[in-house]
mmCIF file of C-alpha atoms in Angstrom:
data_model
loop_
_atom_site.group_PDB
_atom_site.id
_atom_site.type_symbol
_atom_site.label_atom_id
_atom_site.label_comp_id
_atom_site.label_asym_id
_atom_site.label_seq_id
_atom_site.Cartn_x
_atom_site.Cartn_y
_atom_site.Cartn_z
ATOM 1 C CA MET A 56 35.449 -10.566 4.329
ATOM 2 C CA GLN A 57 31.933 -10.513 5.801
ATOM 3 C CA ILE A 58 30.860 -7.810 3.360
ATOM 4 C CA ARG A 59 32.187 -9.843 0.429
ATOM 5 C CA THR A 60 30.351 -12.956 1.660
ATOM 6 C CA ARG A 61 27.134 -10.993 2.084
ATOM 7 C CA ASN A 62 27.442 -9.631 -1.448
ATOM 8 C CA LEU A 63 27.866 -13.175 -2.771
ATOM 9 C CA TYR A 64 24.609 -14.169 -1.072
ATOM 10 C CA LEU A 65 22.877 -11.273 -2.856
ATOM 11 C CA ILE A 66 23.799 -12.544 -6.331
ATOM 12 C CA PRO A 67 20.943 -15.125 -6.682
ATOM 13 C CA TYR A 68 18.385 -12.575 -5.445
ATOM 14 C CA LEU A 69 19.619 -9.795 -7.735
ATOM 15 C CA THR A 70 19.763 -12.211 -10.674
ATOM 16 C CA TRP A 71 16.166 -13.236 -10.036
ATOM 17 C CA ILE A 72 15.026 -9.602 -9.791
ATOM 18 C CA LEU A 73 16.816 -8.665 -13.023
ATOM 19 C CA LEU A 74 15.535 -11.648 -15.017
ATOM 20 C CA PHE A 75 11.953 -11.866 -13.772
ATOM 21 C CA VAL A 76 11.077 -8.309 -12.661
ATOM 22 C CA VAL A 77 13.237 -5.701 -14.374
ATOM 23 C CA ALA A 78 13.610 -7.451 -17.746
ATOM 24 C CA PRO A 79 9.849 -8.142 -18.224
ATOM 25 C CA ILE A 80 8.996 -4.537 -17.328
ATOM 26 C CA LEU A 81 11.569 -3.206 -19.801
ATOM 27 C CA LEU A 82 10.189 -5.578 -22.455
ATOM 28 C CA ILE A 83 6.644 -4.309 -21.849
ATOM 29 C CA VAL A 84 7.809 -0.696 -22.121
ATOM 30 C CA TYR A 85 9.663 -1.563 -25.360
ATOM 31 C CA TYR A 86 6.609 -3.187 -26.978
ATOM 32 C CA SER A 87 4.401 -0.240 -25.976
ATOM 33 C CA PHE A 88 6.162 1.952 -28.575
ATOM 34 C CA PHE A 89 5.160 -0.258 -31.538
ATOM 35 C CA ASN A 90 1.853 -0.542 -33.359
ATOM 36 C CA VAL A 91 0.193 -3.681 -34.701
ATOM 37 C CA ASP A 92 2.347 -3.492 -37.874
ATOM 38 C CA GLY A 93 5.581 -3.373 -35.877
ATOM 39 C CA GLN A 94 6.265 0.312 -36.579
ATOM 40 C CA PHE A 95 7.554 2.705 -33.924
ATOM 41 C CA THR A 96 4.807 5.019 -32.696
ATOM 42 C CA LEU A 97 3.553 7.094 -29.778
ATOM 43 C CA GLY A 98 -0.019 6.530 -30.903
ATOM 44 C CA ASN A 99 -0.623 3.825 -28.288
ATOM 45 C CA TYR A 100 -0.142 6.345 -25.485
ATOM 46 C CA GLN A 101 -2.374 8.872 -27.234
ATOM 47 C CA LYS A 102 -5.017 6.203 -27.716
ATOM 48 C CA PHE A 103 -4.917 5.290 -24.013
ATOM 49 C CA PHE A 104 -6.096 8.800 -23.081
ATOM 50 C CA THR A 105 -9.239 8.506 -25.208
ATOM 51 C CA PRO A 106 -12.625 8.237 -23.405
ATOM 52 C CA VAL A 107 -12.892 4.470 -23.997
ATOM 53 C CA TYR A 108 -9.698 3.567 -22.138
ATOM 54 C CA LEU A 109 -10.097 6.249 -19.464
ATOM 55 C CA LYS A 110 -13.566 4.898 -18.701
ATOM 56 C CA MET A 111 -12.097 1.385 -18.519
ATOM 57 C CA THR A 112 -9.407 2.619 -16.127
ATOM 58 C CA LEU A 113 -11.970 4.285 -13.850
ATOM 59 C CA SER A 114 -14.086 1.120 -13.938
ATOM 60 C CA SER A 115 -11.077 -0.998 -12.937
ATOM 61 C CA PHE A 116 -10.250 1.287 -10.006
ATOM 62 C CA TRP A 117 -13.898 1.415 -8.913
ATOM 63 C CA TYR A 118 -14.352 -2.353 -8.832
ATOM 64 C CA ALA A 119 -10.946 -2.887 -7.188
ATOM 65 C CA LEU A 120 -11.909 -0.321 -4.533
ATOM 66 C CA LEU A 121 -15.262 -2.013 -3.914
ATOM 67 C CA ILE A 122 -13.607 -5.427 -3.597
ATOM 68 C CA THR A 123 -11.043 -4.010 -1.165
ATOM 69 C CA ILE A 124 -13.611 -2.198 1.004
ATOM 70 C CA ILE A 125 -15.957 -5.205 1.204
ATOM 71 C CA SER A 126 -13.029 -7.516 2.004
ATOM 72 C CA LEU A 127 -11.824 -5.141 4.742
ATOM 73 C CA LEU A 128 -15.283 -4.836 6.316
ATOM 74 C CA ILE A 129 -15.539 -8.628 6.520
ATOM 75 C CA ALA A 130 -11.896 -9.394 7.293
ATOM 76 C CA TYR A 131 -11.286 -7.031 10.226
ATOM 77 C CA PRO A 132 -14.011 -8.383 12.533
ATOM 78 C CA THR A 133 -13.142 -11.910 11.424
ATOM 79 C CA ALA A 134 -9.463 -11.400 12.277
ATOM 80 C CA TYR A 135 -10.414 -9.823 15.613
ATOM 81 C CA TRP A 136 -12.659 -12.762 16.411
ATOM 82 C CA LEU A 137 -9.866 -15.185 15.531
ATOM 83 C CA THR A 138 -7.587 -13.600 18.144
ATOM 84 C CA LYS A 139 -10.227 -14.250 20.819
ATOM 85 C CA THR A 140 -11.289 -17.781 19.912
ATOM 86 C CA LYS A 141 -9.863 -21.159 20.770
ATOM 87 C CA HIS A 142 -8.286 -23.422 18.124
ATOM 88 C CA LYS A 143 -6.867 -20.438 16.225
ATOM 89 C CA GLN A 144 -4.642 -22.603 14.056
ATOM 90 C CA LEU A 145 -7.573 -24.734 12.911
ATOM 91 C CA TRP A 146 -9.634 -21.680 11.943
ATOM 92 C CA LEU A 147 -6.658 -20.133 10.151
ATOM 93 C CA LEU A 148 -6.174 -23.362 8.204
ATOM 94 C CA LEU A 149 -9.843 -23.329 7.140
ATOM 95 C CA ILE A 150 -9.455 -19.723 5.954
ATOM 96 C CA ILE A 151 -6.223 -20.406 4.055
ATOM 97 C CA LEU A 152 -7.334 -23.743 2.569
ATOM 98 C CA PRO A 153 -9.490 -22.295 -0.266
ATOM 99 C CA SER A 154 -6.485 -20.285 -1.517
ATOM 100 C CA TRP A 155 -4.723 -23.590 -2.279
ATOM 101 C CA ILE A 156 -7.386 -24.450 -4.857
ATOM 102 C CA ASN A 157 -6.800 -23.360 -8.442
ATOM 103 C CA LEU A 158 -8.495 -20.051 -9.316
ATOM 104 C CA LEU A 159 -10.073 -21.515 -12.460
ATOM 105 C CA LEU A 160 -11.625 -24.377 -10.495
ATOM 106 C CA LYS A 161 -13.141 -21.951 -7.990
ATOM 107 C CA ALA A 162 -14.558 -19.804 -10.790
ATOM 108 C CA TYR A 163 -16.177 -22.850 -12.433
ATOM 109 C CA ALA A 164 -17.548 -23.974 -9.063
ATOM 110 C CA PHE A 165 -19.425 -20.682 -8.728
ATOM 111 C CA LEU A 166 -20.850 -21.135 -12.227
ATOM 112 C CA GLY A 167 -22.660 -24.159 -10.819
ATOM 113 C CA ILE A 168 -23.546 -22.548 -7.478
ATOM 114 C CA PHE A 169 -25.022 -19.401 -9.041
ATOM 115 C CA GLY A 170 -26.408 -21.093 -12.174
ATOM 116 C CA THR A 171 -30.081 -21.245 -13.095
ATOM 117 C CA TYR A 172 -30.391 -24.792 -11.720
ATOM 118 C CA GLY A 173 -27.790 -24.348 -8.984
ATOM 119 C CA PRO A 174 -28.304 -24.614 -5.214
ATOM 120 C CA THR A 175 -28.639 -20.836 -4.769
ATOM 121 C CA ASN A 176 -31.630 -20.604 -7.102
ATOM 122 C CA LYS A 177 -33.142 -23.740 -5.610
ATOM 123 C CA LEU A 178 -32.967 -22.085 -2.188
ATOM 124 C CA LEU A 179 -34.615 -18.947 -3.567
ATOM 125 C CA GLU A 180 -37.379 -21.069 -5.105
ATOM 126 C CA SER A 181 -37.982 -22.834 -1.807
ATOM 127 C CA LEU A 182 -38.336 -19.423 -0.145
ATOM 128 C CA GLY A 183 -40.908 -18.384 -2.745
ATOM 129 C CA ILE A 184 -38.684 -15.757 -4.371
ATOM 130 C CA GLY A 185 -38.271 -17.648 -7.634
ATOM 131 C CA THR A 186 -35.347 -18.142 -9.984
ATOM 132 C CA GLN A 187 -33.072 -15.123 -10.327
ATOM 133 C CA GLN A 188 -30.321 -14.196 -12.773
ATOM 134 C CA ILE A 189 -27.321 -14.235 -10.436
ATOM 135 C CA LEU A 190 -24.565 -15.099 -12.870
ATOM 136 C CA PHE A 191 -23.166 -12.432 -15.215
ATOM 137 C CA THR A 192 -24.020 -9.604 -12.817
ATOM 138 C CA ASP A 193 -22.008 -7.141 -10.756
ATOM 139 C CA PHE A 194 -23.113 -8.991 -7.619
ATOM 140 C CA SER A 195 -21.675 -12.337 -8.742
ATOM 141 C CA PHE A 196 -18.433 -10.660 -9.831
ATOM 142 C CA LEU A 197 -17.975 -8.863 -6.498
ATOM 143 C CA PHE A 198 -19.008 -11.912 -4.457
ATOM 144 C CA VAL A 199 -16.559 -14.276 -6.155
ATOM 145 C CA SER A 200 -13.750 -11.699 -6.141
ATOM 146 C CA VAL A 201 -14.165 -11.045 -2.406
ATOM 147 C CA TYR A 202 -14.307 -14.784 -1.729
ATOM 148 C CA ILE A 203 -11.011 -15.281 -3.577
ATOM 149 C CA PHE A 204 -9.130 -12.325 -2.069
ATOM 150 C CA ILE A 205 -10.415 -12.237 1.496
ATOM 151 C CA PRO A 206 -7.790 -14.626 2.972
ATOM 152 C CA PHE A 207 -5.099 -12.170 1.869
ATOM 153 C CA MET A 208 -6.882 -9.442 3.830
ATOM 154 C CA ILE A 209 -7.515 -11.496 6.963
ATOM 155 C CA LEU A 210 -3.989 -12.810 7.494
ATOM 156 C CA PRO A 211 -2.023 -9.513 7.747
ATOM 157 C CA ILE A 212 -4.715 -7.982 9.967
ATOM 158 C CA TYR A 213 -4.699 -11.078 12.183
ATOM 159 C CA ASN A 214 -0.907 -10.911 12.501
ATOM 160 C CA ALA A 215 -1.080 -7.216 13.413
ATOM 161 C CA LEU A 216 -3.708 -7.918 16.081
ATOM 162 C CA GLU A 217 -1.657 -10.781 17.508
ATOM 163 C CA GLU A 218 1.506 -8.648 17.708
ATOM 164 C CA MET A 219 -0.302 -5.747 19.379
ATOM 165 C CA ASN A 220 0.715 -4.846 22.942
ATOM 166 C CA HIS A 221 -2.403 -5.860 24.884
ATOM 167 C CA SER A 222 -1.310 -3.971 27.987
ATOM 168 C CA LEU A 223 -2.341 -0.808 26.112
ATOM 169 C CA LEU A 224 -5.907 -2.128 26.007
ATOM 170 C CA ASP A 225 -5.841 -2.627 29.761
ATOM 171 C CA ALA A 226 -4.543 0.905 30.160
ATOM 172 C CA ALA A 227 -7.377 2.268 28.005
ATOM 173 C CA ASN A 228 -9.946 0.391 30.096
ATOM 174 C CA ASP A 229 -8.405 1.665 33.333
ATOM 175 C CA LEU A 230 -8.662 5.225 32.005
ATOM 176 C CA GLY A 231 -12.369 4.758 31.335
ATOM 177 C CA ALA A 232 -12.328 4.509 27.547
ATOM 178 C CA SER A 233 -15.367 2.899 25.963
ATOM 179 C CA GLN A 234 -14.999 -0.078 23.611
ATOM 180 C CA TRP A 235 -15.519 2.144 20.563
ATOM 181 C CA THR A 236 -12.969 4.695 21.802
ATOM 182 C CA THR A 237 -10.482 1.916 22.543
ATOM 183 C CA PHE A 238 -10.912 0.542 19.043
ATOM 184 C CA ARG A 239 -10.712 3.966 17.365
ATOM 185 C CA ARG A 240 -7.808 5.375 19.388
ATOM 186 C CA VAL A 241 -5.779 2.256 20.256
ATOM 187 C CA ILE A 242 -6.579 -0.948 18.338
ATOM 188 C CA PHE A 243 -7.055 0.402 14.819
ATOM 189 C CA PRO A 244 -3.973 2.710 14.808
ATOM 190 C CA LEU A 245 -1.802 -0.141 16.100
ATOM 191 C CA THR A 246 -3.045 -2.499 13.378
ATOM 192 C CA LEU A 247 -2.944 0.054 10.548
ATOM 193 C CA ASP A 248 0.156 -1.553 9.008
ATOM 194 C CA GLY A 249 -1.733 -4.849 8.759
ATOM 195 C CA VAL A 250 -4.686 -3.081 7.137
ATOM 196 C CA LYS A 251 -2.359 -1.427 4.610
ATOM 197 C CA SER A 252 -0.698 -4.750 3.780
ATOM 198 C CA GLY A 253 -4.087 -6.388 3.319
ATOM 199 C CA CYS A 254 -5.297 -3.556 1.075
ATOM 200 C CA GLN A 255 -2.148 -3.924 -1.039
ATOM 201 C CA ALA A 256 -2.655 -7.679 -1.328
ATOM 202 C CA VAL A 257 -6.272 -7.222 -2.488
ATOM 203 C CA PHE A 258 -6.420 -3.935 -4.412
ATOM 204 C CA ILE A 259 -3.380 -4.484 -6.651
ATOM 205 C CA PRO A 260 -4.376 -7.917 -8.079
ATOM 206 C CA ALA A 261 -8.027 -6.814 -8.240
ATOM 207 C CA LEU A 262 -6.984 -4.098 -10.703
ATOM 208 C CA SER A 263 -5.850 -6.685 -13.244
ATOM 209 C CA LEU A 264 -8.600 -9.310 -12.951
ATOM 210 C CA PHE A 265 -9.627 -10.915 -16.217
ATOM 211 C CA MET A 266 -10.566 -14.555 -15.671
ATOM 212 C CA ILE A 267 -13.429 -13.801 -13.271
ATOM 213 C CA THR A 268 -14.714 -10.987 -15.466
ATOM 214 C CA ARG A 269 -14.945 -13.429 -18.356
ATOM 215 C CA LEU A 270 -16.378 -16.490 -16.611
ATOM 216 C CA VAL A 271 -18.492 -15.110 -13.768
ATOM 217 C CA ALA A 272 -19.362 -11.600 -14.969
ATOM 218 C CA GLY A 273 -19.767 -12.649 -18.602
ATOM 219 C CA ASN A 274 -17.623 -9.722 -19.794
ATOM 220 C CA ARG A 275 -20.193 -7.281 -18.387
ATOM 221 C CA VAL A 276 -17.373 -5.963 -16.205
ATOM 222 C CA ILE A 277 -14.486 -4.673 -18.322
ATOM 223 C CA THR A 278 -11.198 -4.035 -16.542
ATOM 224 C CA LEU A 279 -7.639 -3.229 -17.572
ATOM 225 C CA GLY A 280 -6.752 -6.897 -17.160
ATOM 226 C CA THR A 281 -9.517 -7.864 -19.590
ATOM 227 C CA ALA A 282 -8.272 -5.279 -22.113
ATOM 228 C CA ILE A 283 -4.690 -6.554 -21.868
ATOM 229 C CA GLU A 284 -5.856 -10.132 -22.455
ATOM 230 C CA GLN A 285 -7.942 -9.068 -25.459
ATOM 231 C CA HIS A 286 -5.105 -7.129 -27.095
ATOM 232 C CA PHE A 287 -2.510 -9.853 -26.621
ATOM 233 C CA LEU A 288 -4.633 -12.919 -27.408
ATOM 234 C CA VAL A 289 -7.462 -11.717 -29.663
ATOM 235 C CA THR A 290 -6.561 -8.560 -31.604
ATOM 236 C CA GLN A 291 -2.810 -9.368 -31.532
ATOM 237 C CA ASP A 292 -2.117 -5.674 -30.876
ATOM 238 C CA TRP A 293 0.736 -6.257 -28.470
ATOM 239 C CA GLY A 294 1.717 -2.595 -28.488
ATOM 240 C CA MET A 295 -1.616 -1.416 -27.105
ATOM 241 C CA GLY A 296 -1.727 -4.279 -24.628
ATOM 242 C CA ALA A 297 1.772 -3.373 -23.432
ATOM 243 C CA THR A 298 0.777 0.295 -23.127
ATOM 244 C CA ILE A 299 -2.150 -0.588 -20.860
ATOM 245 C CA ALA A 300 0.207 -2.812 -18.848
ATOM 246 C CA VAL A 301 2.651 0.111 -18.433
ATOM 247 C CA PHE A 302 -0.064 2.286 -16.911
ATOM 248 C CA LEU A 303 -1.197 -0.629 -14.762
ATOM 249 C CA ILE A 304 2.357 -1.049 -13.407
ATOM 250 C CA ILE A 305 2.561 2.699 -12.709
ATOM 251 C CA ALA A 306 -0.769 2.553 -10.847
ATOM 252 C CA MET A 307 0.398 -0.432 -8.789
ATOM 253 C CA ALA A 308 3.680 1.307 -7.887
ATOM 254 C CA PHE A 309 1.759 4.430 -6.861
ATOM 255 C CA ILE A 310 -0.573 2.395 -4.632
ATOM 256 C CA MET A 311 2.389 0.652 -2.999
ATOM 257 C CA MET A 312 3.955 4.044 -2.274
ATOM 258 C CA LEU A 313 0.727 5.310 -0.697
ATOM 259 C CA THR A 314 0.319 2.247 1.544
ATOM 260 C CA ARG A 315 3.968 1.729 2.458
ATOM 261 C CA LYS A 316 5.153 1.825 6.055
ATOM 262 C CA ARG A 317 6.312 5.228 7.236
ATOM 263 C CA LYS A 318 9.324 3.847 9.080
#
């Protein structure tokens, strides 16, 4: 009876997964076998392995990796500091609050901040550096991307640090371990699951960015997400767009397998 009841509770979840996860993926795979004229073809997959798309794929992975590394380097010390400070809940709220704002609004806000007559250039002028071209550069793209994704890196690391058994730190100190040794041999290994979760939450969506590349980077940065948007909305070549999406899904699944928990 309990097993039957449990299976009944699974029906809404399985229905959701089938309708909004499995079915869209199958639809993408289906469209990837058709060209722009609606004819069945394998040409889309052959075209993906040409230098243009391979270079785009490498560029996407490179920028996603940079965004993830920069976010991790900022997020880990921030999360560690949060565990030591007072008013943790207030600081966490301030970190989470920007993620409630629409992504498009944040992108447009940085257009004003980094613009020619924006506050950043005014500060540079007051320092005697002069007006600089900040928008439509790799710097602006990475800065805005890290700003958007960094809460998703901080939170899992913070949770891992909070759940850590602090008596192990006392034991390391009693045994004469230095602060660096304690971090390298005790703290970091115990929080590795939080780091992996944060890297998943940043790297995977960073692979498919397209709005920031268009607005902030001025299409100087071309990613797989940008290519998918172009094929679906501009060239109307749904087959090629679906093919790129298939490889993007495969890459995301592979990354999730690499960063999954070993238990």
